[in-house]
Amino acid sequence: LAGQDDAHSIRDAALLALMYACGLRRGEVLTMRMRDCDLDRHRLMIVAKGRLALVPTRTTDGKLVDPQAQEPDREALEGVPASVWRLLRRWLAVIRKQRPDIKRDAPLWWSVLPSGSLHKRLGSDGLAKALKRRLKQAKLRACTTHGLRHTAITVLLDKSNGNLRLAQAFARHADLRQLARYDDARRGLFAEGAKLVAAGIK
């Protein structure tokens, strides 16, 4: 996507870089609003996994469908890499150019029509299609959005020599046992164990 300046490419570059570099879950990304992307402080706000079901429905312009609905608390992601912020700035510029009257509670991620114009809030299907299309273009094997998160965690474990505490903070996992399973798979411990056990089989 480097060097591409169409709205589709700018969105997908920012979206996939954010998901991968920050290990975000699908729901954490799709519920982001314009106000959750604080360029001045380099801080993102996301709805934590356990609170995603509480996110109220909004119209494209950010208005609550149920005026009595309450937004769940959001947690801050500090220290998002500069390379990701650069891509986010490009995407925000596209939104503001096409929708100069955009409200702060409007969605951050939009579906893009073939003409390049923004259409409506990006949904799960649109996100999955974007990932599938870009992986195919890059000649990489297909994976789900959650597979992208698993990949990010595994890469971190590789590059940090299996630092589970660092991976736990990055992935925002309450239970280290899940990360230990990633680490075991990364190092091929199952295969190593099975080989030792099967050594006596003729």
GROMACS .gro file of C-alpha atoms in nm:
model
  202
    1LEU     CA    1   0.000   0.000   0.000
    2ALA     CA    2   0.303   0.229   0.020
    3GLY     CA    3   0.268   0.528  -0.207
    4GLN     CA    4  -0.101   0.468  -0.284
    5ASP     CA    5  -0.318   0.776  -0.241
    6ASP     CA    6  -0.672   0.648  -0.305
    7ALA     CA    7  -0.912   0.643  -0.009
    8HIS     CA    8  -0.935   0.261  -0.004
    9SER     CA    9  -0.558   0.217   0.021
   10ILE     CA   10  -0.514   0.495   0.277
   11ARG     CA   11  -0.783   0.341   0.496
   12ASP     CA   12  -0.654  -0.015   0.468
   13ALA     CA   13  -0.294   0.089   0.537
   14ALA     CA   14  -0.396   0.270   0.856
   15LEU     CA   15  -0.645   0.005   0.965
   16LEU     CA   16  -0.421  -0.299   0.920
   17ALA     CA   17  -0.111  -0.127   1.058
   18LEU     CA   18  -0.306  -0.028   1.370
   19MET     CA   19  -0.450  -0.376   1.421
   20TYR     CA   20  -0.115  -0.546   1.371
   21ALA     CA   21   0.119  -0.304   1.553
   22CYS     CA   22  -0.113  -0.275   1.852
   23GLY     CA   23  -0.251  -0.631   1.852
   24LEU     CA   24  -0.609  -0.504   1.854
   25ARG     CA   25  -0.921  -0.717   1.849
   26ARG     CA   26  -1.179  -0.670   1.572
   27GLY     CA   27  -1.439  -0.523   1.808
   28GLU     CA   28  -1.190  -0.283   1.962
   29VAL     CA   29  -1.120  -0.137   1.619
   30LEU     CA   30  -1.473  -0.127   1.480
   31THR     CA   31  -1.614   0.059   1.783
   32MET     CA   32  -1.361   0.343   1.760
   33ARG     CA   33  -1.498   0.694   1.710
   34MET     CA   34  -1.328   1.003   1.573
   35ARG     CA   35  -1.282   1.135   1.926
   36ASP     CA   36  -1.091   0.818   2.024
   37CYS     CA   37  -0.798   0.915   1.802
   38ASP     CA   38  -0.614   1.194   1.987
   39LEU     CA   39  -0.343   1.319   1.751
   40ASP     CA   40  -0.208   1.581   1.991
   41ARG     CA   41  -0.144   1.334   2.273
   42HIS     CA   42  -0.065   1.035   2.051
   43ARG     CA   43  -0.325   0.838   2.243
   44LEU     CA   44  -0.598   0.601   2.130
   45MET     CA   45  -0.904   0.510   2.331
   46ILE     CA   46  -1.060   0.166   2.292
   47VAL     CA   47  -1.346  -0.025   2.450
   48ALA     CA   48  -1.196  -0.320   2.637
   49LYS     CA   49  -1.295  -0.675   2.536
   50GLY     CA   50  -1.532  -0.733   2.827
   51ARG     CA   51  -1.723  -0.411   2.757
   52LEU     CA   52  -1.776  -0.442   2.381
   53ALA     CA   53  -2.130  -0.576   2.419
   54LEU     CA   54  -2.225  -0.252   2.594
   55VAL     CA   55  -2.135  -0.022   2.304
   56PRO     CA   56  -2.457   0.157   2.200
   57THR     CA   57  -2.570   0.176   1.837
   58ARG     CA   58  -2.499   0.504   1.658
   59THR     CA   59  -2.597   0.649   1.322
   60THR     CA   60  -2.329   0.734   1.066
   61ASP     CA   61  -2.313   1.094   1.191
   62GLY     CA   62  -2.248   0.970   1.544
   63LYS     CA   63  -2.591   1.021   1.699
   64LEU     CA   64  -2.715   0.761   1.947
   65VAL     CA   65  -3.002   0.548   1.819
   66ASP     CA   66  -3.120   0.523   2.180
   67PRO     CA   67  -3.065   0.865   2.344
   68GLN     CA   68  -3.067   0.701   2.688
   69ALA     CA   69  -2.783   0.461   2.604
   70GLN     CA   70  -2.459   0.501   2.798
   71GLU     CA   71  -2.112   0.462   2.650
   72PRO     CA   72  -1.892   0.205   2.829
   73ASP     CA   73  -1.563   0.317   2.978
   74ARG     CA   74  -1.269   0.321   2.738
   75GLU     CA   75  -0.906   0.249   2.811
   76ALA     CA   76  -0.614   0.449   2.677
   77LEU     CA   77  -0.344   0.306   2.453
   78GLU     CA   78  -0.033   0.516   2.505
   79GLY     CA   79   0.281   0.486   2.295
   80VAL     CA   80   0.129   0.391   1.960
   81PRO     CA   81   0.426   0.382   1.714
   82ALA     CA   82   0.495   0.694   1.506
   83SER     CA   83   0.464   0.495   1.182
   84VAL     CA   84   0.105   0.407   1.273
   85TRP     CA   85   0.023   0.767   1.365
   86ARG     CA   86   0.149   0.881   1.025
   87LEU     CA   87  -0.094   0.645   0.853
   88LEU     CA   88  -0.379   0.744   1.086
   89ARG     CA   89  -0.322   1.111   1.006
   90ARG     CA   90  -0.358   1.037   0.634
   91TRP     CA   91  -0.686   0.853   0.694
   92LEU     CA   92  -0.824   1.129   0.919
   93ALA     CA   93  -0.741   1.382   0.647
   94VAL     CA   94  -0.950   1.179   0.399
   95ILE     CA   95  -1.248   1.176   0.637
   96ARG     CA   96  -1.228   1.548   0.708
   97LYS     CA   97  -1.197   1.634   0.341
   98GLN     CA   98  -1.501   1.429   0.242
   99ARG     CA   99  -1.705   1.498   0.555
  100PRO     CA  100  -1.605   1.848   0.675
  101ASP     CA  101  -1.906   1.858   0.908
  102ILE     CA  102  -1.809   1.528   1.076
  103LYS     CA  103  -1.887   1.504   1.448
  104ARG     CA  104  -1.643   1.373   1.709
  105ASP     CA  105  -1.874   1.082   1.792
  106ALA     CA  106  -1.888   0.962   1.431
  107PRO     CA  107  -1.712   0.633   1.347
  108LEU     CA  108  -1.340   0.633   1.276
  109TRP     CA  109  -1.358   0.351   1.020
  110TRP     CA  110  -1.579   0.379   0.711
  111SER     CA  111  -1.661   0.158   0.416
  112VAL     CA  112  -1.535   0.311   0.090
  113LEU     CA  113  -1.730   0.299  -0.236
  114PRO     CA  114  -1.552   0.220  -0.568
  115SER     CA  115  -1.572   0.593  -0.642
  116GLY     CA  116  -1.360   0.659  -0.333
  117SER     CA  117  -1.634   0.826  -0.133
  118LEU     CA  118  -1.713   0.726   0.226
  119HIS     CA  119  -2.035   0.530   0.261
  120LYS     CA  120  -2.118   0.405   0.612
  121ARG     CA  121  -1.961   0.265   0.928
  122LEU     CA  122  -1.722  -0.021   0.850
  123GLY     CA  123  -1.857  -0.354   0.974
  124SER     CA  124  -1.709  -0.696   1.047
  125ASP     CA  125  -1.764  -0.821   0.692
  126GLY     CA  126  -1.599  -0.514   0.541
  127LEU     CA  127  -1.299  -0.552   0.768
  128ALA     CA  128  -1.262  -0.920   0.683
  129LYS     CA  129  -1.282  -0.844   0.310
  130ALA     CA  130  -1.021  -0.570   0.338
  131LEU     CA  131  -0.780  -0.804   0.517
  132LYS     CA  132  -0.841  -1.086   0.269
  133ARG     CA  133  -0.788  -0.855  -0.031
  134ARG     CA  134  -0.465  -0.703   0.100
  135LEU     CA  135  -0.315  -1.037   0.202
  136LYS     CA  136  -0.391  -1.173  -0.144
  137GLN     CA  137  -0.227  -0.869  -0.307
  138ALA     CA  138   0.082  -0.922  -0.090
  139LYS     CA  139   0.083  -1.295  -0.182
  140LEU     CA  140   0.045  -1.392   0.183
  141ARG     CA  141  -0.175  -1.675   0.303
  142ALA     CA  142  -0.522  -1.587   0.425
  143CYS     CA  143  -0.596  -1.535   0.792
  144THR     CA  144  -0.877  -1.400   1.006
  145THR     CA  145  -0.867  -1.068   1.188
  146HIS     CA  146  -0.801  -1.261   1.509
  147GLY     CA  147  -0.524  -1.446   1.330
  148LEU     CA  148  -0.362  -1.108   1.265
  149ARG     CA  149  -0.366  -1.045   1.641
  150HIS     CA  150  -0.214  -1.389   1.708
  151THR     CA  151   0.058  -1.313   1.455
  152ALA     CA  152   0.142  -0.984   1.627
  153ILE     CA  153   0.172  -1.157   1.966
  154THR     CA  154   0.385  -1.437   1.822
  155VAL     CA  155   0.617  -1.186   1.651
  156LEU     CA  156   0.656  -1.002   1.983
  157LEU     CA  157   0.741  -1.327   2.161
  158ASP     CA  158   0.997  -1.406   1.890
  159LYS     CA  159   1.161  -1.063   1.909
  160SER     CA  160   1.157  -1.044   2.289
  161ASN     CA  161   1.296  -1.396   2.343
  162GLY     CA  162   0.969  -1.518   2.494
  163ASN     CA  163   0.907  -1.231   2.736
  164LEU     CA  164   0.561  -1.332   2.860
  165ARG     CA  165   0.518  -1.028   3.086
  166LEU     CA  166   0.581  -0.792   2.795
  167ALA     CA  167   0.345  -0.991   2.573
  168GLN     CA  168   0.078  -0.985   2.844
  169ALA     CA  169   0.093  -0.604   2.866
  170PHE     CA  170   0.087  -0.573   2.486
  171ALA     CA  171  -0.201  -0.815   2.434
  172ARG     CA  172  -0.392  -0.697   2.742
  173HIS     CA  173  -0.448  -1.058   2.848
  174ALA     CA  174  -0.553  -1.113   3.209
  175ASP     CA  175  -0.439  -1.476   3.203
  176LEU     CA  176  -0.078  -1.565   3.128
  177ARG     CA  177  -0.176  -1.922   3.046
  178GLN     CA  178  -0.315  -1.817   2.707
  179LEU     CA  179   0.012  -1.647   2.618
  180ALA     CA  180   0.207  -1.950   2.737
  181ARG     CA  181   0.016  -2.154   2.476
  182TYR     CA  182   0.121  -1.907   2.206
  183ASP     CA  183   0.479  -1.934   2.325
  184ASP     CA  184   0.470  -2.315   2.330
  185ALA     CA  185   0.336  -2.320   1.974
  186ARG     CA  186   0.595  -2.064   1.863
  187ARG     CA  187   0.882  -2.280   1.991
  188GLY     CA  188   0.732  -2.606   1.869
  189LEU     CA  189   0.733  -2.759   2.217
  190PHE     CA  190   0.448  -2.996   2.137
  191ALA     CA  191   0.641  -3.144   1.844
  192GLU     CA  192   0.956  -3.168   2.054
  193GLY     CA  193   0.767  -3.350   2.331
  194ALA     CA  194   0.590  -3.583   2.092
  195LYS     CA  195   0.920  -3.674   1.929
  196LEU     CA  196   1.073  -3.768   2.265
  197VAL     CA  197   0.771  -3.972   2.371
  198ALA     CA  198   0.749  -4.153   2.035
  199ALA     CA  199   1.120  -4.239   2.032
  200GLY     CA  200   1.046  -4.598   2.137
  201ILE     CA  201   0.784  -4.663   1.870
  202LYS     CA  202   0.909  -4.893   1.597
   0.00000   0.00000   0.00000
